[in-house]
């Protein structure tokens, strides 16, 4: 019977693995390694042994936040089924999970087709339902300005709500924008941008924690990526190498967190990282 074991941090224990889940019988290490298989066993047991030797039955390491788990599974298991298997251990619904191994794994893939073998490490990110937090408050003025902007057909960068920031010009420390080019996210935070108050803003992508950090001089807001509803972007007229980006944090457009002077080459990578796709490095 499949079960999940948790590998406790080495600082707290000598590395003993604790079983998690309902198991009617104890499973020995020999069963997982394929050792101890004998001709006197049942045909089904021998078949399992052969599958184990051939690599069909595998143990993989799952890393979620600071916790590590050993998960017995099969190379024939789809990613969708694997998510269902671990959801009760990490307490994250399958829809919120992103499983990564050399990039984001698709639900229809099998672990074997993705190149996962015995002992491989899979990284899982995703927010628990109770961990989704709000990082912005919506005022009545925000709602009214948003409604006015929605009714108009003019570009975002020409709307009054945004002109007061854009008219200040490109920030001196802005990352040089490149029009018509798509690049993956750099290994450092994106800085040199502004928020709706005109304050300096940097974006830090904590993919291992499934978080987007919005950093200003005063504070850093940590936002669960799974709580982001959508992202709208549009080139800034007269400065098409930069974009205006709205990160929607709530059910209405009034809850958008506006980011100004986003380098155009990183727009697609930002969307992919936040909304569920993965950039291959």
Coordinates of C-alpha atoms in Angstrom, one line a residue:
X1 CA 0.0 0.0 0.0
X2 CA 1.3 3.5 -0.9
X3 CA 2.3 5.7 2.0
X4 CA 4.1 8.9 2.5
X5 CA 7.1 9.4 4.8
X6 CA 8.3 12.7 6.2
X7 CA 12.0 13.4 6.4
X8 CA 12.6 15.5 9.4
X9 CA 15.3 18.2 9.3
X10 CA 18.7 16.8 10.2
X11 CA 19.2 19.5 12.9
X12 CA 16.3 18.1 14.9
X13 CA 16.8 14.4 14.4
X14 CA 19.3 11.9 13.1
X15 CA 17.4 11.6 9.8
X16 CA 14.7 9.1 10.9
X17 CA 11.8 9.0 8.5
X18 CA 8.3 9.1 10.0
X19 CA 5.3 7.5 8.3
X20 CA 2.4 9.8 7.5
X21 CA -1.0 8.5 6.5
X22 CA -3.1 5.3 7.2
X23 CA -1.1 2.1 6.8
X24 CA -2.6 -1.2 7.8
X25 CA 0.8 -3.0 7.7
X26 CA 4.4 -2.0 8.2
X27 CA 6.6 -1.6 5.1
X28 CA 10.2 -2.6 5.3
X29 CA 13.1 -1.0 3.5
X30 CA 13.6 -4.2 1.5
X31 CA 10.2 -3.7 -0.1
X32 CA 11.2 -0.3 -1.4
X33 CA 14.6 -1.2 -2.6
X34 CA 13.6 -4.5 -4.2
X35 CA 15.9 -6.5 -2.0
X36 CA 14.6 -9.6 -0.3
X37 CA 12.6 -10.8 -3.3
X38 CA 12.4 -14.5 -3.5
X39 CA 11.1 -17.1 -5.8
X40 CA 8.9 -18.5 -3.0
X41 CA 6.8 -15.3 -2.9
X42 CA 3.5 -14.8 -4.7
X43 CA 3.5 -14.0 -8.4
X44 CA 2.1 -10.4 -7.6
X45 CA 5.0 -9.8 -5.2
X46 CA 7.5 -11.0 -7.7
X47 CA 5.9 -8.8 -10.3
X48 CA 6.3 -5.8 -8.0
X49 CA 9.9 -6.7 -7.4
X50 CA 10.6 -6.8 -11.1
X51 CA 8.9 -3.4 -11.6
X52 CA 11.0 -2.0 -8.8
X53 CA 14.2 -3.3 -10.3
X54 CA 13.2 -1.8 -13.7
X55 CA 12.5 1.6 -12.2
X56 CA 8.7 1.7 -12.3
X57 CA 8.4 1.8 -8.5
X58 CA 10.4 4.8 -7.1
X59 CA 10.9 6.9 -4.0
X60 CA 11.1 10.7 -4.7
X61 CA 12.0 13.5 -2.4
X62 CA 9.4 16.3 -2.2
X63 CA 10.5 19.7 -0.9
X64 CA 7.7 22.0 0.2
X65 CA 8.8 25.2 2.0
X66 CA 11.3 24.0 4.6
X67 CA 9.9 20.5 4.9
X68 CA 11.1 17.4 3.0
X69 CA 9.1 14.3 2.4
X70 CA 9.9 10.8 0.9
X71 CA 7.0 9.8 -1.3
X72 CA 6.8 6.2 -2.8
X73 CA 5.2 6.4 -6.2
X74 CA 5.6 5.1 -9.8
X75 CA 7.1 6.4 -13.0
X76 CA 3.7 5.7 -14.6
X77 CA 1.9 8.1 -12.2
X78 CA 0.7 11.3 -13.8
X79 CA 1.5 14.7 -12.2
X80 CA -2.2 15.2 -11.6
X81 CA -2.4 12.0 -9.6
X82 CA 0.8 12.8 -7.8
X83 CA -0.7 16.1 -6.6
X84 CA -3.7 14.3 -5.3
X85 CA -1.4 11.9 -3.4
X86 CA 0.5 14.6 -1.6
X87 CA -2.3 17.1 -1.0
X88 CA -3.2 15.7 2.5
X89 CA 0.5 15.8 3.6
X90 CA 1.4 19.3 2.6
X91 CA -2.2 20.6 3.0
X92 CA -2.3 22.3 -0.4
X93 CA -5.1 21.6 -2.9
X94 CA -4.0 20.1 -6.2
X95 CA -5.2 23.2 -8.1
X96 CA -2.9 25.4 -6.0
X97 CA 0.1 23.1 -6.5
X98 CA 3.0 23.6 -8.9
X99 CA 5.3 20.6 -9.2
X100 CA 8.7 21.4 -10.6
X101 CA 11.5 19.2 -11.9
X102 CA 13.8 20.9 -14.4
X103 CA 10.9 23.2 -15.0
X104 CA 7.1 23.1 -14.4
X105 CA 5.6 19.7 -14.8
X106 CA 2.2 19.5 -16.7
X107 CA -0.7 17.6 -15.1
X108 CA -0.9 15.2 -18.1
X109 CA 2.7 14.2 -17.9
X110 CA 3.9 11.0 -16.2
X111 CA 6.8 11.2 -13.8
X112 CA 8.7 8.9 -16.0
X113 CA 8.2 10.9 -19.2
X114 CA 9.5 14.0 -17.3
X115 CA 12.7 12.1 -16.5
X116 CA 11.9 11.6 -12.8
X117 CA 13.8 8.5 -11.4
X118 CA 14.4 7.0 -8.0
X119 CA 15.8 9.5 -5.5
X120 CA 15.0 12.6 -7.6
X121 CA 14.0 15.8 -5.8
X122 CA 10.7 17.5 -6.8
X123 CA 10.0 21.0 -5.6
X124 CA 6.4 21.8 -4.8
X125 CA 5.1 25.4 -4.3
X126 CA 1.6 26.5 -3.5
X127 CA -0.4 28.4 -0.9
X128 CA -2.6 26.8 1.7
X129 CA -6.2 28.1 1.7
X130 CA -5.6 29.8 5.0
X131 CA -2.4 31.4 4.0
X132 CA -3.8 33.6 1.2
X133 CA -3.4 37.2 2.5
X134 CA -4.5 40.6 1.2
X135 CA -1.7 43.1 0.8
X136 CA -3.7 46.2 -0.3
X137 CA -6.8 48.1 0.8
X138 CA -9.3 49.4 -1.7
X139 CA -10.6 52.9 -1.0
X140 CA -13.8 54.4 -2.5
X141 CA -11.6 56.7 -4.5
X142 CA -9.8 53.7 -6.0
X143 CA -13.1 52.3 -7.1
X144 CA -14.4 55.5 -8.6
X145 CA -11.1 56.1 -10.5
X146 CA -11.1 52.5 -11.7
X147 CA -14.6 52.7 -13.0
X148 CA -13.9 55.9 -14.9
X149 CA -10.8 54.4 -16.4
X150 CA -12.7 51.3 -17.4
X151 CA -15.5 53.3 -19.2
X152 CA -12.9 55.1 -21.3
X153 CA -11.3 53.7 -24.4
X154 CA -8.1 55.5 -24.1
X155 CA -4.8 53.6 -23.4
X156 CA -3.9 52.9 -19.8
X157 CA -0.9 55.2 -20.0
X158 CA -3.1 58.1 -21.1
X159 CA -5.6 57.8 -18.3
X160 CA -5.6 60.4 -15.5
X161 CA -5.2 57.9 -12.8
X162 CA -1.8 56.9 -14.3
X163 CA -0.6 60.2 -15.8
X164 CA 0.3 61.7 -12.4
X165 CA 3.0 59.0 -12.1
X166 CA 4.1 58.6 -15.7
X167 CA 4.5 62.4 -16.2
X168 CA 7.4 62.3 -13.8
X169 CA 9.4 60.4 -16.5
X170 CA 11.5 57.3 -16.5
X171 CA 13.1 56.7 -13.1
X172 CA 16.9 57.3 -13.1
X173 CA 17.5 53.8 -11.7
X174 CA 15.1 52.0 -14.0
X175 CA 16.4 48.8 -15.6
X176 CA 16.9 49.5 -19.4
X177 CA 13.8 48.3 -21.2
X178 CA 14.1 46.4 -24.5
X179 CA 11.1 46.5 -26.9
X180 CA 10.3 43.3 -28.9
X181 CA 12.4 41.0 -26.8
X182 CA 11.4 38.3 -24.3
X183 CA 13.8 37.4 -21.5
X184 CA 13.6 35.1 -18.5
X185 CA 13.6 36.6 -15.1
X186 CA 17.0 37.5 -13.8
X187 CA 18.4 35.9 -10.6
X188 CA 18.0 39.2 -8.8
X189 CA 15.0 41.4 -7.8
X190 CA 13.6 43.7 -10.5
X191 CA 14.0 47.3 -9.2
X192 CA 13.7 50.8 -10.5
X193 CA 9.9 50.7 -10.8
X194 CA 7.3 52.9 -9.1
X195 CA 4.0 52.2 -7.3
X196 CA 0.8 54.2 -7.5
X197 CA 2.1 56.6 -4.9
X198 CA 5.3 57.3 -6.9
X199 CA 7.4 55.4 -4.5
X200 CA 10.3 53.2 -5.5
X201 CA 9.3 49.6 -6.0
X202 CA 11.1 46.3 -6.5
X203 CA 9.7 42.9 -7.3
X204 CA 11.2 39.7 -5.8
X205 CA 10.1 36.3 -7.0
X206 CA 10.3 33.7 -4.2
X207 CA 9.3 30.7 -6.3
X208 CA 10.2 28.2 -3.7
X209 CA 7.7 29.8 -1.3
X210 CA 5.2 30.6 -4.1
X211 CA 5.4 34.3 -3.1
X212 CA 5.8 37.6 -4.8
X213 CA 7.5 40.3 -2.6
X214 CA 6.5 43.9 -3.2
X215 CA 9.3 45.9 -1.7
X216 CA 9.2 49.7 -1.0
X217 CA 11.4 51.9 1.2
X218 CA 8.9 51.6 4.0
X219 CA 7.9 47.9 3.9
X220 CA 7.9 44.6 2.0
X221 CA 4.5 42.9 1.3
X222 CA 4.6 39.2 0.8
X223 CA 1.9 38.0 -1.5
X224 CA 0.9 34.4 -2.2
X225 CA 1.1 34.0 -6.0
X226 CA -2.0 31.8 -5.9
X227 CA -4.0 34.8 -4.6
X228 CA -3.4 36.9 -7.7
X229 CA -6.4 36.8 -9.9
X230 CA -5.0 38.2 -13.1
X231 CA -2.4 40.6 -14.6
X232 CA -3.0 43.3 -17.2
X233 CA -0.2 45.1 -19.0
X234 CA 0.2 47.7 -21.7
X235 CA 3.1 49.5 -23.3
X236 CA 3.6 53.1 -22.1
X237 CA 2.9 55.4 -25.0
X238 CA 6.1 57.2 -26.0
X239 CA 8.2 54.7 -24.0
X240 CA 7.2 51.3 -25.5
X241 CA 10.3 49.7 -24.0
X242 CA 8.4 49.9 -20.7
X243 CA 5.0 48.6 -19.6
X244 CA 2.3 49.6 -17.1
X245 CA 1.3 46.5 -15.1
X246 CA -1.8 45.9 -13.0
X247 CA -1.6 43.0 -10.5
X248 CA -5.2 42.1 -9.5
X249 CA -5.4 41.1 -5.9
X250 CA -9.1 40.9 -5.4
X251 CA -12.4 40.2 -7.3
X252 CA -12.7 43.7 -8.9
X253 CA -10.4 45.8 -11.0
X254 CA -10.3 48.4 -8.2
X255 CA -8.0 45.9 -6.3
X256 CA -5.2 46.1 -8.9
X257 CA -1.8 46.9 -7.6
X258 CA -0.2 49.2 -10.3
X259 CA 3.4 48.9 -11.2
X260 CA 5.0 51.5 -13.4
X261 CA 8.0 51.3 -15.7
X262 CA 8.2 47.5 -16.0
X263 CA 11.0 46.6 -18.6
X264 CA 9.2 45.1 -21.6
X265 CA 11.5 42.2 -22.0
X266 CA 10.4 40.8 -18.6
X267 CA 6.6 41.2 -18.9
X268 CA 5.9 37.7 -20.2
X269 CA 8.3 36.1 -17.7
X270 CA 6.5 37.9 -14.9
X271 CA 3.1 36.6 -16.0
X272 CA 4.4 33.1 -16.5
X273 CA 6.0 33.0 -13.0
X274 CA 2.9 34.3 -11.2
X275 CA 0.0 32.8 -13.2
X276 CA 1.3 29.2 -13.3
X277 CA 3.7 28.7 -16.2
X278 CA 7.4 28.2 -15.7
X279 CA 10.4 29.7 -17.5
X280 CA 13.1 27.2 -18.4
X281 CA 16.6 28.5 -17.5

